[in-house]
Amino acid sequence: GDFALRNRASRKNSMSTQEDILAKICKQREADVEQAKANISFETLQSQVASAPSVKAFDAALLPGDSGLIDGFQTGVSVIAEIKRASPSKGPIASGQVDPVKQALAYAAGGAAAISVLTEPTWFKGSLEDMRSVRQALNSCPDSERPCVLRKDFIVDEYQIYEARVWGADTVLLIVATLDFGRLTCFIDVARSLGMEPLVEVASEDEALLALKAD
């Protein structure tokens, strides 16, 4: 009936709006990357990997210990906690008074398997500095208990994956909706070449199939 039609139209409009926002953010991130390259060349960034902090296996961190398995199946829940200063829809979070270090240490004490740190500066008000400060604070944890650090951003260039590695990330987010198959495959390979198992985000069955094909 009319209600169902309105619902479908509303969902379609919502999806279109989300796609527009994603496209706008990615375009800005492309410009941001070019500016970053002007400040630090890709070659220089690559050379900094040798002195980057060690990487913890993200995929292993999400798995339970033997106590979390029954007949070989996982029974526990692994939490990826998030540090986010703002969002396009909500604006500043907690009136902008977010303390990444304090929040990260609280997450670690609570048993988070990983901590996602927003590094997109325009809409989410994040930064690489936030991520580095989180990683440095977590270095106080025994390595077996340290949550992995996830760079949550809109990755549009392999430069950002090298940035993540140099600034202390253990893994990066790759969003299938923002990448064509070629770049998705390339970015997965680049992350793994740097010792990081990426987190690949999908929002539909088609995207999941594409991600599996790219793996």
Tab-separated table of C-alpha atoms in Angstrom:
chain	number	residue	atom	x	y	z
A	1	GLY	CA	0.000	0.000	0.000
A	2	ASP	CA	0.923	3.683	0.259
A	3	PHE	CA	2.749	3.125	3.555
A	4	ALA	CA	4.994	0.448	2.043
A	5	LEU	CA	5.682	2.643	-0.970
A	6	ARG	CA	6.590	5.571	1.276
A	7	ASN	CA	8.878	3.325	3.318
A	8	ARG	CA	10.653	2.089	0.194
A	9	ALA	CA	10.992	5.657	-1.088
A	10	SER	CA	12.308	6.783	2.294
A	11	ARG	CA	14.913	3.988	2.350
A	12	LYS	CA	15.918	4.806	-1.214
A	13	ASN	CA	16.314	8.499	-0.377
A	14	SER	CA	18.276	7.622	2.766
A	15	MET	CA	20.627	5.361	0.803
A	16	SER	CA	21.087	8.067	-1.827
A	17	THR	CA	21.933	10.608	0.881
A	18	GLN	CA	24.450	8.223	2.464
A	19	GLU	CA	26.062	7.596	-0.913
A	20	ASP	CA	26.313	11.354	-1.509
A	21	ILE	CA	27.955	11.877	1.880
A	22	LEU	CA	30.396	9.006	1.287
A	23	ALA	CA	31.341	10.418	-2.109
A	24	LYS	CA	31.871	13.876	-0.620
A	25	ILE	CA	34.016	12.551	2.231
A	26	CYS	CA	36.126	10.414	-0.114
A	27	LYS	CA	36.702	13.348	-2.467
A	28	GLN	CA	37.914	15.435	0.470
A	29	ARG	CA	40.146	12.615	1.688
A	30	GLU	CA	41.744	12.397	-1.757
A	31	ALA	CA	42.588	16.104	-1.487
A	32	ASP	CA	43.863	15.570	2.066
A	33	VAL	CA	46.171	12.791	0.891
A	34	GLU	CA	47.648	14.971	-1.835
A	35	GLN	CA	48.390	17.628	0.775
A	36	ALA	CA	49.960	15.029	3.061
A	37	LYS	CA	52.160	13.817	0.211
A	38	ALA	CA	53.299	17.380	-0.384
A	39	ASN	CA	54.426	17.531	3.252
A	40	ILE	CA	55.901	14.014	3.504
A	41	SER	CA	56.666	12.157	0.299
A	42	PHE	CA	55.468	8.593	-0.155
A	43	GLU	CA	59.082	7.430	-0.319
A	44	THR	CA	59.897	9.121	2.991
A	45	LEU	CA	56.794	7.628	4.596
A	46	GLN	CA	57.722	4.158	3.378
A	47	SER	CA	61.190	4.528	4.894
A	48	GLN	CA	59.633	5.318	8.293
A	49	VAL	CA	57.979	1.900	8.511
A	50	ALA	CA	61.272	0.394	9.717
A	51	SER	CA	61.035	2.391	12.958
A	52	ALA	CA	57.262	2.024	13.428
A	53	PRO	CA	55.787	0.377	16.536
A	54	SER	CA	55.270	-3.383	16.468
A	55	VAL	CA	52.026	-4.825	15.125
A	56	LYS	CA	49.677	-7.126	17.013
A	57	ALA	CA	47.648	-9.650	14.991
A	58	PHE	CA	44.172	-8.171	14.700
A	59	ASP	CA	42.452	-11.322	13.477
A	60	ALA	CA	43.891	-13.356	16.355
A	61	ALA	CA	42.873	-10.668	18.866
A	62	LEU	CA	39.225	-11.143	17.904
A	63	LEU	CA	39.308	-14.872	18.615
A	64	PRO	CA	38.505	-16.223	22.091
A	65	GLY	CA	40.851	-18.319	24.159
A	66	ASP	CA	40.118	-21.987	24.731
A	67	SER	CA	37.611	-21.013	27.433
A	68	GLY	CA	35.537	-19.250	24.767
A	69	LEU	CA	35.151	-22.369	22.625
A	70	ILE	CA	32.588	-25.134	22.934
A	71	ASP	CA	33.016	-28.059	20.527
A	72	GLY	CA	35.258	-25.829	18.438
A	73	PHE	CA	32.714	-23.019	18.109
A	74	GLN	CA	33.178	-19.489	19.426
A	75	THR	CA	30.831	-18.616	22.274
A	76	GLY	CA	32.278	-15.349	23.499
A	77	VAL	CA	32.012	-11.826	22.131
A	78	SER	CA	34.978	-9.704	21.114
A	79	VAL	CA	34.384	-5.963	21.352
A	80	ILE	CA	35.835	-3.279	19.105
A	81	ALA	CA	35.353	-0.053	21.060
A	82	GLU	CA	35.406	3.321	19.323
A	83	ILE	CA	36.875	6.757	19.914
A	84	LYS	CA	35.017	9.364	17.908
A	85	ARG	CA	34.916	13.121	18.402
A	86	ALA	CA	32.058	13.903	16.006
A	87	SER	CA	29.923	12.549	13.166
A	88	PRO	CA	28.240	14.111	10.110
A	89	SER	CA	24.772	13.372	11.501
A	90	LYS	CA	25.278	14.134	15.214
A	91	GLY	CA	27.962	16.823	15.167
A	92	PRO	CA	30.347	17.027	18.168
A	93	ILE	CA	30.081	14.177	20.673
A	94	ALA	CA	30.161	14.940	24.415
A	95	SER	CA	30.317	18.636	23.527
A	96	GLY	CA	33.644	17.941	21.857
A	97	GLN	CA	35.251	17.048	25.200
A	98	VAL	CA	36.636	13.662	24.188
A	99	ASP	CA	39.847	12.489	25.870
A	100	PRO	CA	41.206	9.724	23.591
A	101	VAL	CA	43.823	8.499	26.077
A	102	LYS	CA	41.450	8.308	29.045
A	103	GLN	CA	38.823	6.615	26.893
A	104	ALA	CA	41.307	4.115	25.440
A	105	LEU	CA	42.612	3.090	28.861
A	106	ALA	CA	39.039	2.609	30.093
A	107	TYR	CA	38.263	0.433	27.077
A	108	ALA	CA	41.421	-1.597	27.673
A	109	ALA	CA	40.523	-2.081	31.346
A	110	GLY	CA	37.074	-3.230	30.218
A	111	GLY	CA	38.555	-5.950	28.032
A	112	ALA	CA	38.121	-4.494	24.535
A	113	ALA	CA	39.821	-6.605	21.876
A	114	ALA	CA	40.469	-3.566	19.698
A	115	ILE	CA	40.015	0.188	19.778
A	116	SER	CA	38.845	1.994	16.673
A	117	VAL	CA	40.158	5.558	16.411
A	118	LEU	CA	38.564	7.946	13.924
A	119	THR	CA	41.269	9.845	12.040
A	120	GLU	CA	39.098	11.668	9.470
A	121	PRO	CA	39.446	15.388	10.297
A	122	THR	CA	36.655	17.253	8.506
A	123	TRP	CA	33.450	15.450	9.454
A	124	PHE	CA	34.628	13.315	12.374
A	125	LYS	CA	37.224	15.742	13.810
A	126	GLY	CA	39.746	12.942	14.239
A	127	SER	CA	43.477	12.931	13.617
A	128	LEU	CA	46.531	10.747	13.380
A	129	GLU	CA	47.662	12.422	16.591
A	130	ASP	CA	44.632	10.951	18.370
A	131	MET	CA	45.585	7.499	17.117
A	132	ARG	CA	49.231	7.859	18.094
A	133	SER	CA	48.342	9.069	21.594
A	134	VAL	CA	46.041	6.061	22.019
A	135	ARG	CA	48.733	3.641	20.872
A	136	GLN	CA	51.336	5.204	23.151
A	137	ALA	CA	48.981	4.994	26.124
A	138	LEU	CA	48.174	1.350	25.379
A	139	ASN	CA	51.868	0.479	25.335
A	140	SER	CA	51.578	0.458	29.128
A	141	CYS	CA	49.497	-2.742	28.822
A	142	PRO	CA	51.202	-6.150	28.664
A	143	ASP	CA	51.311	-7.038	24.974
A	144	SER	CA	49.052	-10.046	25.496
A	145	GLU	CA	46.399	-7.737	26.975
A	146	ARG	CA	46.877	-4.696	24.730
A	147	PRO	CA	43.881	-4.002	22.503
A	148	CYS	CA	44.701	-3.662	18.820
A	149	VAL	CA	44.499	-0.155	17.398
A	150	LEU	CA	42.314	0.256	14.316
A	151	ARG	CA	42.649	3.260	12.048
A	152	LYS	CA	39.052	4.074	11.155
A	153	ASP	CA	38.999	6.352	8.157
A	154	PHE	CA	38.022	6.520	4.524
A	155	ILE	CA	41.000	4.858	2.885
A	156	VAL	CA	41.287	6.050	-0.708
A	157	ASP	CA	45.047	5.744	-1.240
A	158	GLU	CA	47.698	3.258	-0.137
A	159	TYR	CA	49.554	6.234	1.368
A	160	GLN	CA	47.013	6.189	4.214
A	161	ILE	CA	47.781	2.534	4.950
A	162	TYR	CA	51.460	3.360	5.333
A	163	GLU	CA	50.492	6.329	7.524
A	164	ALA	CA	48.474	3.977	9.726
A	165	ARG	CA	51.438	1.633	10.136
A	166	VAL	CA	53.898	4.436	10.902
A	167	TRP	CA	51.578	6.135	13.405
A	168	GLY	CA	50.971	2.966	15.419
A	169	ALA	CA	47.925	1.175	14.009
A	170	ASP	CA	47.645	-2.608	14.052
A	171	THR	CA	44.948	-2.637	11.386
A	172	VAL	CA	42.959	-0.398	9.044
A	173	LEU	CA	39.335	-0.189	7.962
A	174	LEU	CA	38.551	-0.742	4.288
A	175	ILE	CA	34.995	0.196	3.271
A	176	VAL	CA	33.806	-1.800	0.264
A	177	ALA	CA	31.191	0.832	-0.651
A	178	THR	CA	33.947	3.388	-1.277
A	179	LEU	CA	36.342	1.210	-3.287
A	180	ASP	CA	36.300	-0.487	-6.656
A	181	PHE	CA	37.438	-4.104	-6.830
A	182	GLY	CA	40.944	-3.230	-8.019
A	183	ARG	CA	41.657	-0.810	-5.188
A	184	LEU	CA	40.070	-3.102	-2.596
A	185	THR	CA	42.307	-5.972	-3.668
A	186	CYS	CA	45.362	-3.717	-3.774
A	187	PHE	CA	44.710	-2.203	-0.347
A	188	ILE	CA	44.196	-5.612	1.271
A	189	ASP	CA	47.538	-6.714	-0.172
A	190	VAL	CA	49.300	-3.520	0.946
A	191	ALA	CA	47.966	-3.820	4.501
A	192	ARG	CA	49.059	-7.442	4.742
A	193	SER	CA	52.487	-6.610	3.328
A	194	LEU	CA	52.871	-4.272	6.310
A	195	GLY	CA	51.829	-6.966	8.770
A	196	MET	CA	48.284	-5.652	9.240
A	197	GLU	CA	45.193	-7.788	8.680
A	198	PRO	CA	42.565	-5.254	7.513
A	199	LEU	CA	38.977	-5.010	8.708
A	200	VAL	CA	36.766	-5.004	5.608
A	201	GLU	CA	33.353	-3.394	6.069
A	202	VAL	CA	30.378	-4.589	4.031
A	203	ALA	CA	26.753	-3.444	4.090
A	204	SER	CA	25.085	-5.911	1.729
A	205	GLU	CA	25.362	-9.434	0.386
A	206	ASP	CA	26.838	-8.126	-2.883
A	207	GLU	CA	29.545	-6.245	-0.971
A	208	ALA	CA	30.289	-9.328	1.120
A	209	LEU	CA	30.725	-11.430	-2.017
A	210	LEU	CA	33.008	-8.762	-3.504
A	211	ALA	CA	35.106	-8.702	-0.325
A	212	LEU	CA	35.455	-12.481	-0.349
A	213	LYS	CA	36.509	-12.377	-3.986
A	214	ALA	CA	39.111	-9.702	-3.203
A	215	ASP	CA	40.578	-11.698	-0.312
